[in-house]
GROMACS .gro file of N, CA and C in nm:
model
  537
    1MET      N    1   9.785  16.778   4.280
    1MET     CA    2   9.650  16.831   4.270
    1MET      C    3   9.571  16.797   4.396
    2LYS      N    4   9.485  16.890   4.436
    2LYS     CA    5   9.398  16.866   4.550
    2LYS      C    6   9.300  16.755   4.516
    3PRO      N    7   9.284  16.655   4.604
    3PRO     CA    8   9.181  16.554   4.578
    3PRO      C    9   9.042  16.611   4.604
    4VAL      N   10   8.946  16.561   4.530
    4VAL     CA   11   8.805  16.598   4.546
    4VAL      C   12   8.737  16.482   4.618
    5ILE      N   13   8.680  16.513   4.735
    5ILE     CA   14   8.623  16.411   4.822
    5ILE      C   15   8.474  16.434   4.837
    6LEU      N   16   8.395  16.334   4.803
    6LEU     CA   17   8.253  16.335   4.832
    6LEU      C   18   8.234  16.261   4.963
    7PHE      N   19   8.197  16.331   5.068
    7PHE     CA   20   8.170  16.273   5.200
    7PHE      C   21   8.026  16.306   5.229
    8ILE      N   22   7.940  16.203   5.230
    8ILE     CA   23   7.797  16.228   5.238
    8ILE      C   24   7.727  16.107   5.298
    9ALA      N   25   7.608  16.130   5.351
    9ALA     CA   26   7.525  16.021   5.402
    9ALA      C   27   7.405  16.004   5.310
   10ALA      N   28   7.359  15.880   5.301
   10ALA     CA   29   7.243  15.849   5.218
   10ALA      C   30   7.163  15.737   5.284
   11SER      N   31   7.036  15.732   5.250
   11SER     CA   32   6.954  15.621   5.295
   11SER      C   33   7.000  15.495   5.223
   12LEU      N   34   6.961  15.381   5.275
   12LEU     CA   35   7.001  15.255   5.213
   12LEU      C   36   6.953  15.245   5.069
   13ASP      N   37   6.841  15.310   5.038
   13ASP     CA   38   6.793  15.307   4.900
   13ASP      C   39   6.842  15.426   4.817
   14GLY      N   40   6.944  15.497   4.867
   14GLY     CA   41   7.016  15.592   4.784
   14GLY      C   42   6.968  15.736   4.781
   15TYR      N   43   6.897  15.781   4.884
   15TYR     CA   44   6.850  15.919   4.886
   15TYR      C   45   6.927  16.001   4.989
   16ILE      N   46   6.956  16.128   4.953
   16ILE     CA   47   7.027  16.217   5.045
   16ILE      C   48   6.931  16.310   5.118
   17ALA      N   49   6.806  16.312   5.075
   17ALA     CA   50   6.701  16.390   5.141
   17ALA      C   51   6.568  16.330   5.101
   18ASP      N   52   6.464  16.357   5.181
   18ASP     CA   53   6.332  16.305   5.145
   18ASP      C   54   6.272  16.389   5.033
   19ALA      N   55   6.150  16.358   4.994
   19ALA     CA   56   6.087  16.425   4.881
   19ALA      C   57   6.071  16.576   4.902
   20GLU      N   58   6.065  16.621   5.028
   20GLU     CA   59   6.053  16.764   5.059
   20GLU      C   60   6.189  16.830   5.081
   21GLY      N   61   6.296  16.753   5.068
   21GLY     CA   62   6.430  16.808   5.088
   21GLY      C   63   6.478  16.802   5.231
   22ASN      N   64   6.404  16.737   5.319
   22ASN     CA   65   6.441  16.728   5.460
   22ASN      C   66   6.536  16.612   5.487
   23ILE      N   67   6.617  16.629   5.591
   23ILE     CA   68   6.709  16.521   5.632
   23ILE      C   69   6.686  16.481   5.777
   24ASP      N   70   6.565  16.505   5.828
   24ASP     CA   71   6.533  16.470   5.967
   24ASP      C   72   6.559  16.323   5.996
   25TRP      N   73   6.529  16.238   5.901
   25TRP     CA   74   6.551  16.093   5.915
   25TRP      C   75   6.698  16.064   5.941
   26LEU      N   76   6.787  16.142   5.881
   26LEU     CA   77   6.930  16.121   5.896
   26LEU      C   78   6.975  16.150   6.039
   27LEU      N   79   6.917  16.249   6.100
   27LEU     CA   80   6.955  16.288   6.235
   27LEU      C   81   6.915  16.185   6.340
   28LYS      N   82   6.825  16.093   6.304
   28LYS     CA   83   6.781  15.988   6.395
   28LYS      C   84   6.871  15.864   6.391
   29ALA      N   85   6.957  15.855   6.290
   29ALA     CA   86   7.043  15.738   6.278
   29ALA      C   87   7.145  15.736   6.390
   30GLU      N   88   7.165  15.619   6.446
   30GLU     CA   89   7.258  15.606   6.558
   30GLU      C   90   7.394  15.560   6.510
   31GLY      N   91   7.488  15.652   6.513
   31GLY     CA   92   7.625  15.621   6.476
   31GLY      C   93   7.713  15.612   6.599
   32GLU      N   94   7.842  15.628   6.576
   32GLU     CA   95   7.939  15.628   6.686
   32GLU      C   96   8.032  15.747   6.669
   33ASP      N   97   8.059  15.814   6.779
   33ASP     CA   98   8.146  15.931   6.776
   33ASP      C   99   8.099  16.026   6.668
   34ASP      N  100   8.187  16.063   6.577
   34ASP     CA  101   8.149  16.156   6.471
   34ASP      C  102   8.138  16.086   6.335
   35ASN      N  103   8.138  15.954   6.335
   35ASN     CA  104   8.122  15.874   6.213
   35ASN      C  105   8.228  15.905   6.108
   36GLY      N  106   8.349  15.939   6.151
   36GLY     CA  107   8.460  15.964   6.060
   36GLY      C  108   8.469  16.106   6.007
   37TYR      N  109   8.381  16.193   6.052
   37TYR     CA  110   8.377  16.330   6.002
   37TYR      C  111   8.508  16.405   6.028
   38ASP      N  112   8.556  16.405   6.152
   38ASP     CA  113   8.677  16.481   6.184
   38ASP      C  114   8.797  16.438   6.101
   39GLU      N  115   8.812  16.309   6.081
   39GLU     CA  116   8.924  16.258   6.001
   39GLU      C  117   8.918  16.314   5.859
   40MET      N  118   8.799  16.311   5.798
   40MET     CA  119   8.783  16.366   5.663
   40MET      C  120   8.804  16.517   5.665
   41TYR      N  121   8.746  16.585   5.762
   41TYR     CA  122   8.748  16.732   5.767
   41TYR      C  123   8.891  16.785   5.778
   42ARG      N  124   8.979  16.713   5.846
   42ARG     CA  125   9.119  16.755   5.857
   42ARG      C  126   9.192  16.743   5.723
   43ARG      N  127   9.140  16.666   5.631
   43ARG     CA  128   9.204  16.644   5.502
   43ARG      C  129   9.170  16.749   5.397
   44VAL      N  130   9.080  16.842   5.430
   44VAL     CA  131   9.036  16.941   5.331
   44VAL      C  132   9.060  17.083   5.378
   45ASP      N  133   9.077  17.172   5.282
   45ASP     CA  134   9.085  17.315   5.313
   45ASP      C  135   8.979  17.394   5.238
   46THR      N  136   8.905  17.325   5.152
   46THR     CA  137   8.804  17.388   5.068
   46THR      C  138   8.674  17.307   5.076
   47VAL      N  139   8.562  17.380   5.085
   47VAL     CA  140   8.430  17.318   5.093
   47VAL      C  141   8.346  17.376   4.980
   48VAL      N  142   8.275  17.289   4.908
   48VAL     CA  143   8.190  17.335   4.799
   48VAL      C  144   8.053  17.266   4.810
   49MET      N  145   7.949  17.344   4.780
   49MET     CA  146   7.812  17.291   4.787
   49MET      C  147   7.721  17.375   4.699
   50GLY      N  148   7.600  17.324   4.680
   50GLY     CA  149   7.497  17.398   4.608
   50GLY      C  150   7.423  17.492   4.703
   51ARG      N  151   7.347  17.584   4.645
   51ARG     CA  152   7.276  17.685   4.724
   51ARG      C  153   7.173  17.623   4.818
   52LYS      N  154   7.097  17.525   4.772
   52LYS     CA  155   6.995  17.463   4.858
   52LYS      C  156   7.062  17.394   4.977
   53THR      N  157   7.172  17.327   4.952
   53THR     CA  158   7.246  17.262   5.061
   53THR      C  159   7.294  17.367   5.160
   54TYR      N  160   7.349  17.476   5.109
   54TYR     CA  161   7.397  17.583   5.196
   54TYR      C  162   7.284  17.638   5.283
   55GLU      N  163   7.171  17.667   5.222
   55GLU     CA  164   7.058  17.721   5.298
   55GLU      C  165   7.011  17.622   5.404
   56HIS      N  166   7.017  17.494   5.373
   56HIS     CA  167   6.978  17.392   5.471
   56HIS      C  168   7.077  17.386   5.587
   57VAL      N  169   7.206  17.400   5.558
   57VAL     CA  170   7.308  17.404   5.664
   57VAL      C  171   7.280  17.519   5.759
   58LEU      N  172   7.243  17.634   5.706
   58LEU     CA  173   7.216  17.751   5.790
   58LEU      C  174   7.095  17.729   5.881
   59VAL      N  175   6.997  17.652   5.834
   59VAL     CA  176   6.878  17.623   5.915
   59VAL      C  177   6.913  17.523   6.026
   60LEU      N  178   7.000  17.427   5.996
   60LEU     CA  179   7.032  17.320   6.091
   60LEU      C  180   7.128  17.361   6.202
   61THR      N  181   7.205  17.466   6.182
   61THR     CA  182   7.309  17.500   6.278
   61THR      C  183   7.292  17.642   6.334
   62ASP      N  184   7.341  17.661   6.456
   62ASP     CA  185   7.338  17.794   6.518
   62ASP      C  186   7.449  17.883   6.464
   63SER      N  187   7.563  17.823   6.433
   63SER     CA  188   7.674  17.898   6.374
   63SER      C  189   7.728  17.819   6.255
   64PHE      N  190   7.780  17.890   6.158
   64PHE     CA  191   7.826  17.825   6.036
   64PHE      C  192   7.940  17.728   6.068
   65PRO      N  193   7.925  17.599   6.036
   65PRO     CA  194   8.020  17.497   6.082
   65PRO      C  195   8.152  17.489   6.005
   66TYR      N  196   8.164  17.558   5.892
   66TYR     CA  197   8.285  17.546   5.810
   66TYR      C  198   8.361  17.677   5.801
   67SER      N  199   8.353  17.761   5.902
   67SER     CA  200   8.413  17.894   5.897
   67SER      C  201   8.565  17.891   5.890
   68ASP      N  202   8.628  17.779   5.924
   68ASP     CA  203   8.773  17.768   5.918
   68ASP      C  204   8.823  17.717   5.783
   69LYS      N  205   8.733  17.703   5.686
   69LYS     CA  206   8.768  17.655   5.552
   69LYS      C  207   8.728  17.760   5.448
   70ASP      N  208   8.786  17.750   5.329
   70ASP     CA  209   8.740  17.831   5.216
   70ASP      C  210   8.613  17.765   5.164
   71CYS      N  211   8.501  17.838   5.168
   71CYS     CA  212   8.372  17.780   5.132
   71CYS      C  213   8.313  17.849   5.009
   72TYR      N  214   8.264  17.766   4.918
   72TYR     CA  215   8.206  17.815   4.793
   72TYR      C  216   8.070  17.750   4.772
   73VAL      N  217   7.976  17.832   4.726
   73VAL     CA  218   7.840  17.786   4.700
   73VAL      C  219   7.805  17.818   4.556
   74PHE      N  220   7.766  17.716   4.480
   74PHE     CA  221   7.721  17.738   4.343
   74PHE      C  222   7.576  17.781   4.344
   75SER      N  223   7.551  17.893   4.277
   75SER     CA  224   7.417  17.951   4.275
   75SER      C  225   7.396  18.027   4.145
   76THR      N  226   7.275  18.019   4.093
   76THR     CA  227   7.241  18.101   3.977
   76THR      C  228   7.171  18.229   4.021
   77SER      N  229   7.137  18.239   4.150
   77SER     CA  230   7.060  18.355   4.197
   77SER      C  231   7.138  18.448   4.290
   78ARG      N  232   7.252  18.405   4.342
   78ARG     CA  233   7.327  18.489   4.436
   78ARG      C  234   7.468  18.511   4.384
   79MET      N  235   7.524  18.624   4.424
   79MET     CA  236   7.661  18.661   4.384
   79MET      C  237   7.734  18.716   4.506
   80GLY      N  238   7.866  18.725   4.495
   80GLY     CA  239   7.944  18.790   4.599
   80GLY      C  240   7.977  18.699   4.715
   81ASN      N  241   7.974  18.758   4.835
   81ASN     CA  242   8.015  18.689   4.956
   81ASN      C  243   7.919  18.731   5.067
   82ASP      N  244   7.881  18.639   5.154
   82ASP     CA  245   7.791  18.675   5.263
   82ASP      C  246   7.858  18.666   5.400
   83GLY      N  247   7.989  18.659   5.404
   83GLY     CA  248   8.060  18.647   5.530
   83GLY      C  249   8.097  18.504   5.564
   84HIS      N  250   8.019  18.408   5.515
   84HIS     CA  251   8.048  18.266   5.536
   84HIS      C  252   8.108  18.203   5.411
   85VAL      N  253   8.050  18.235   5.296
   85VAL     CA  254   8.086  18.170   5.170
   85VAL      C  255   8.099  18.271   5.058
   86SER      N  256   8.166  18.226   4.953
   86SER     CA  257   8.168  18.300   4.827
   86SER      C  258   8.075  18.228   4.731
   87PHE      N  259   7.988  18.303   4.664
   87PHE     CA  260   7.895  18.244   4.569
   87PHE      C  261   7.961  18.239   4.432
   88VAL      N  262   7.941  18.128   4.363
   88VAL     CA  263   8.007  18.104   4.235
   88VAL      C  264   7.900  18.071   4.131
   89ARG      N  265   7.920  18.121   4.011
   89ARG     CA  266   7.834  18.088   3.896
   89ARG      C  267   7.917  18.022   3.790
   90GLY      N  268   7.850  17.956   3.699
   90GLY     CA  269   7.920  17.898   3.586
   90GLY      C  270   7.939  17.748   3.600
   91SER      N  271   8.036  17.700   3.529
   91SER     CA  272   8.063  17.556   3.522
   91SER      C  273   8.132  17.507   3.649
   92VAL      N  274   8.066  17.418   3.721
   92VAL     CA  275   8.127  17.360   3.840
   92VAL      C  276   8.252  17.280   3.803
   93SER      N  277   8.251  17.215   3.687
   93SER     CA  278   8.366  17.135   3.644
   93SER      C  279   8.489  17.222   3.620
   94GLU      N  280   8.472  17.330   3.545
   94GLU     CA  281   8.585  17.420   3.518
   94GLU      C  282   8.636  17.483   3.646
   95TRP      N  283   8.544  17.530   3.731
   95TRP     CA  284   8.584  17.592   3.856
   95TRP      C  285   8.664  17.494   3.941
   96LEU      N  286   8.614  17.372   3.952
   96LEU     CA  287   8.679  17.271   4.035
   96LEU      C  288   8.817  17.235   3.982
   97GLN      N  289   8.829  17.219   3.853
   97GLN     CA  290   8.960  17.186   3.796
   97GLN      C  291   9.061  17.298   3.822
   98ASN      N  292   9.019  17.422   3.816
   98ASN     CA  293   9.108  17.533   3.850
   98ASN      C  294   9.144  17.532   3.997
   99LYS      N  295   9.045  17.507   4.083
   99LYS     CA  296   9.068  17.506   4.227
   99LYS      C  297   9.163  17.392   4.267
  100GLN      N  298   9.157  17.280   4.196
  100GLN     CA  299   9.246  17.167   4.225
  100GLN      C  300   9.393  17.203   4.202
  101GLN      N  301   9.419  17.299   4.116
  101GLN     CA  302   9.556  17.337   4.084
  101GLN      C  303   9.619  17.425   4.192
  102GLU      N  304   9.536  17.482   4.278
  102GLU     CA  305   9.587  17.568   4.384
  102GLU      C  306   9.653  17.484   4.493
  103SER      N  307   9.743  17.545   4.567
  103SER     CA  308   9.805  17.472   4.677
  103SER      C  309   9.702  17.449   4.787
  104GLY      N  310   9.722  17.344   4.863
  104GLY     CA  311   9.629  17.313   4.971
  104GLY      C  312   9.611  17.164   4.983
  105SER      N  313   9.515  17.126   5.067
  105SER     CA  314   9.501  16.984   5.100
  105SER      C  315   9.393  16.911   5.022
  106GLY      N  316   9.270  16.954   5.023
  106GLY     CA  317   9.165  16.880   4.955
  106GLY      C  318   9.038  16.961   4.945
  107ILE      N  319   8.945  16.911   4.863
  107ILE     CA  320   8.818  16.977   4.839
  107ILE      C  321   8.706  16.882   4.878
  108TRP      N  322   8.619  16.925   4.969
  108TRP     CA  323   8.506  16.845   5.012
  108TRP      C  324   8.381  16.890   4.938
  109VAL      N  325   8.319  16.798   4.867
  109VAL     CA  326   8.190  16.823   4.805
  109VAL      C  327   8.084  16.782   4.906
  110VAL      N  328   8.014  16.881   4.963
  110VAL     CA  329   7.912  16.856   5.064
  110VAL      C  330   7.783  16.805   4.998
  111GLY      N  331   7.745  16.862   4.888
  111GLY     CA  332   7.622  16.830   4.817
  111GLY      C  333   7.588  16.948   4.730
  112GLY      N  334   7.493  16.951   4.666
  112GLY     CA  335   7.375  16.876   4.638
  112GLY      C  336   7.389  16.786   4.517
  113SER      N  337   7.276  16.729   4.490
  113SER     CA  338   7.266  16.625   4.390
  113SER      C  339   7.307  16.671   4.250
  114ASP      N  340   7.276  16.794   4.213
  114ASP     CA  341   7.313  16.844   4.080
  114ASP      C  342   7.465  16.855   4.067
  115ILE      N  343   7.531  16.908   4.169
  115ILE     CA  344   7.676  16.920   4.166
  115ILE      C  345   7.740  16.782   4.162
  116ILE      N  346   7.691  16.692   4.245
  116ILE     CA  347   7.745  16.556   4.248
  116ILE      C  348   7.729  16.491   4.111
  117GLY      N  349   7.611  16.507   4.050
  117GLY     CA  350   7.586  16.448   3.918
  117GLY      C  351   7.682  16.500   3.813
  118THR      N  352   7.706  16.630   3.814
  118THR     CA  353   7.800  16.689   3.717
  118THR      C  354   7.941  16.636   3.738
  119LEU      N  355   7.986  16.635   3.863
  119LEU     CA  356   8.122  16.589   3.892
  119LEU      C  357   8.138  16.440   3.865
  120LEU      N  358   8.034  16.363   3.890
  120LEU     CA  359   8.036  16.220   3.858
  120LEU      C  360   8.050  16.200   3.708
  121HIS      N  361   7.969  16.271   3.632
  121HIS     CA  362   7.972  16.261   3.486
  121HIS      C  363   8.110  16.299   3.430
  122GLU      N  364   8.169  16.403   3.487
  122GLU     CA  365   8.298  16.452   3.439
  122GLU      C  366   8.416  16.377   3.502
  123GLU      N  367   8.387  16.278   3.587
  123GLU     CA  368   8.489  16.197   3.654
  123GLU      C  369   8.587  16.284   3.734
  124LEU      N  370   8.532  16.378   3.811
  124LEU     CA  371   8.614  16.469   3.889
  124LEU      C  372   8.615  16.438   4.038
  125ILE      N  373   8.542  16.336   4.080
  125ILE     CA  374   8.543  16.296   4.220
  125ILE      C  375   8.652  16.190   4.238
  126ASP      N  376   8.747  16.218   4.327
  126ASP     CA  377   8.857  16.125   4.351
  126ASP      C  378   8.823  16.019   4.455
  127GLU      N  379   8.749  16.060   4.558
  127GLU     CA  380   8.713  15.968   4.666
  127GLU      C  381   8.565  15.982   4.697
  128TYR      N  382   8.502  15.869   4.718
  128TYR     CA  383   8.362  15.862   4.758
  128TYR      C  384   8.358  15.801   4.896
  129ILE      N  385   8.319  15.880   4.996
  129ILE     CA  386   8.303  15.829   5.131
  129ILE      C  387   8.154  15.844   5.162
  130ILE      N  388   8.082  15.733   5.150
  130ILE     CA  389   7.936  15.735   5.159
  130ILE      C  390   7.893  15.654   5.281
  131THR      N  391   7.821  15.720   5.369
  131THR     CA  392   7.771  15.655   5.490
  131THR      C  393   7.623  15.623   5.469
  132LEU      N  394   7.589  15.496   5.477
  132LEU     CA  395   7.452  15.451   5.456
  132LEU      C  396   7.380  15.436   5.589
  133THR      N  397   7.258  15.488   5.593
  133THR     CA  398   7.174  15.474   5.711
  133THR      C  399   7.078  15.356   5.689
  134PRO      N  400   7.019  15.304   5.796
  134PRO     CA  401   6.928  15.191   5.781
  134PRO      C  402   6.786  15.233   5.741
  135ASP      N  403   6.774  15.343   5.668
  135ASP     CA  404   6.644  15.394   5.628
  135ASP      C  405   6.614  15.361   5.482
  136LEU      N  406   6.490  15.327   5.456
  136LEU     CA  407   6.441  15.310   5.319
  136LEU      C  408   6.335  15.416   5.298
  137LEU      N  409   6.370  15.523   5.226
  137LEU     CA  410   6.279  15.636   5.210
  137LEU      C  411   6.177  15.614   5.100
  138GLY      N  412   6.213  15.539   4.997
  138GLY     CA  413   6.120  15.512   4.889
  138GLY      C  414   6.117  15.620   4.782
  139SER      N  415   6.147  15.743   4.819
  139SER     CA  416   6.154  15.853   4.722
  139SER      C  417   6.229  15.967   4.787
  140GLY      N  418   6.265  16.064   4.706
  140GLY     CA  419   6.337  16.180   4.758
  140GLY      C  420   6.440  16.229   4.659
  141ILE      N  421   6.543  16.294   4.711
  141ILE     CA  422   6.651  16.346   4.627
  141ILE      C  423   6.759  16.239   4.622
  142PRO      N  424   6.784  16.184   4.503
  142PRO     CA  425   6.881  16.074   4.493
  142PRO      C  426   7.024  16.122   4.508
  143LEU      N  427   7.107  16.037   4.565
  143LEU     CA  428   7.250  16.066   4.573
  143LEU      C  429   7.308  16.083   4.434
  144PHE      N  430   7.278  15.990   4.347
  144PHE     CA  431   7.327  15.996   4.209
  144PHE      C  432   7.207  16.004   4.115
  145LYS      N  433   7.190  16.120   4.053
  145LYS     CA  434   7.086  16.135   3.953
  145LYS      C  435   7.129  16.060   3.827
  146GLN      N  436   7.033  16.031   3.741
  146GLN     CA  437   7.067  15.968   3.615
  146GLN      C  438   7.160  16.063   3.539
  147SER      N  439   7.272  16.013   3.495
  147SER     CA  440   7.368  16.096   3.425
  147SER      C  441   7.420  16.019   3.305
  148PRO      N  442   7.417  16.081   3.187
  148PRO     CA  443   7.472  16.010   3.071
  148PRO      C  444   7.623  15.996   3.087
  149GLY      N  445   7.676  15.902   3.019
  149GLY     CA  446   7.819  15.881   3.025
  149GLY      C  447   7.851  15.734   3.042
  150PRO      N  448   7.977  15.703   3.027
  150PRO     CA  449   8.018  15.563   3.036
  150PRO      C  450   8.008  15.512   3.181
  151PRO      N  451   7.993  15.381   3.196
  151PRO     CA  452   7.994  15.324   3.331
  151PRO      C  453   8.126  15.357   3.402
  152LYS      N  454   8.119  15.364   3.532
  152LYS     CA  455   8.239  15.395   3.612
  152LYS      C  456   8.262  15.283   3.711
  153ARG      N  457   8.386  15.250   3.733
  153ARG     CA  458   8.422  15.145   3.829
  153ARG      C  459   8.515  15.208   3.931
  154LEU      N  460   8.491  15.178   4.058
  154LEU     CA  461   8.569  15.233   4.168
  154LEU      C  462   8.641  15.121   4.241
  155HIS      N  463   8.739  15.159   4.320
  155HIS     CA  464   8.815  15.063   4.401
  155HIS      C  465   8.776  15.082   4.547
  156LEU      N  466   8.730  14.973   4.611
  156LEU     CA  467   8.692  14.980   4.751
  156LEU      C  468   8.817  14.989   4.838
  157GLN      N  469   8.828  15.098   4.913
  157GLN     CA  470   8.940  15.120   5.004
  157GLN      C  471   8.914  15.061   5.142
  158GLU      N  472   8.790  15.086   5.192
  158GLU     CA  473   8.762  15.049   5.329
  158GLU      C  474   8.612  15.048   5.354
  159VAL      N  475   8.571  14.962   5.448
  159VAL     CA  476   8.434  14.960   5.497
  159VAL      C  477   8.442  14.973   5.649
  160LYS      N  478   8.363  15.068   5.703
  160LYS     CA  479   8.361  15.088   5.848
  160LYS      C  480   8.217  15.079   5.897
  161ARG      N  481   8.205  15.033   6.020
  161ARG     CA  482   8.075  15.032   6.085
  161ARG      C  483   8.078  15.136   6.196
  162TRP      N  484   7.981  15.225   6.193
  162TRP     CA  485   7.964  15.326   6.297
  162TRP      C  486   7.826  15.304   6.357
  163GLY      N  487   7.815  15.217   6.458
  163GLY     CA  488   7.684  15.185   6.515
  163GLY      C  489   7.600  15.118   6.410
  164GLU      N  490   7.483  15.177   6.380
  164GLU     CA  491   7.396  15.119   6.279
  164GLU      C  492   7.422  15.176   6.138
  165LEU      N  493   7.530  15.249   6.124
  165LEU     CA  494   7.568  15.307   5.995
  165LEU      C  495   7.680  15.226   5.930
  166ALA      N  496   7.678  15.218   5.798
  166ALA     CA  497   7.786  15.152   5.723
  166ALA      C  498   7.851  15.255   5.632
  167GLN      N  499   7.982  15.270   5.644
  167GLN     CA  500   8.053  15.368   5.564
  167GLN      C  501   8.141  15.297   5.461
  168LEU      N  502   8.120  15.334   5.336
  168LEU     CA  503   8.196  15.279   5.224
  168LEU      C  504   8.291  15.385   5.172
  169HIS      N  505   8.417  15.350   5.155
  169HIS     CA  506   8.517  15.444   5.107
  169HIS      C  507   8.575  15.387   4.977
  170TYR      N  508   8.547  15.456   4.868
  170TYR     CA  509   8.594  15.416   4.735
  170TYR      C  510   8.686  15.522   4.678
  171LYS      N  511   8.777  15.479   4.590
  171LYS     CA  512   8.859  15.571   4.513
  171LYS      C  513   8.843  15.540   4.365
  172ARG      N  514   8.863  15.644   4.284
  172ARG     CA  515   8.864  15.620   4.139
  172ARG      C  516   8.977  15.524   4.106
  173ILE      N  517   8.955  15.436   4.014
  173ILE     CA  518   9.058  15.338   3.977
  173ILE      C  519   9.179  15.406   3.916
  174ARG      N  520   9.160  15.510   3.839
  174ARG     CA  521   9.275  15.574   3.775
  174ARG      C  522   9.370  15.637   3.877
  175ASP      N  523   9.320  15.658   4.000
  175ASP     CA  524   9.405  15.713   4.106
  175ASP      C  525   9.484  15.606   4.178
  176MET      N  526   9.456  15.481   4.147
  176MET     CA  527   9.520  15.371   4.219
  176MET      C  528   9.657  15.342   4.157
  177PRO      N  529   9.758  15.315   4.239
  177PRO     CA  530   9.888  15.279   4.185
  177PRO      C  531   9.879  15.146   4.112
  178SER      N  532   9.956  15.131   4.006
  178SER     CA  533   9.954  15.005   3.932
  178SER      C  534  10.021  14.895   4.015
  179GLN      N  535   9.969  14.776   4.002
  179GLN     CA  536  10.017  14.663   4.082
  179GLN      C  537  10.136  14.597   4.014
   0.00000   0.00000   0.00000
């Protein structure tokens, strides 16, 4: 099965965007090289995100950065394909479980918070690669929204320092080989 990888940056107090949905603060963080992005990006062939995240990507970049991957955007307002992505409706959990069965390398969950919350609740994220910035926003869009369900425990794979950024790499415990 294709692994599902959450690769994302957050403020030290756990926000992926400020209260207005902006990530300008993130662009000011001083990392090193690409902060592990290329290594993760080579491991995936599929990219999935929410509509707001997609629209924000289009504002931030001159050209669509994931054109060499199969890209899907969950939206309740758009359908079809716009040349960059295919829009998807319905259950993100069911869609993802079906997509995992296809041949290929991996699935990168870019964001947003609603998709992450659903996948967290359904225990469908295999790897969490979270890069923390030295920012304390105080409010905004949380990385993990409150989600009902049992507590979850992860296994720490690695900690990396990229300049002033700290990257934590966790895996689900059920994916770990027995000792």
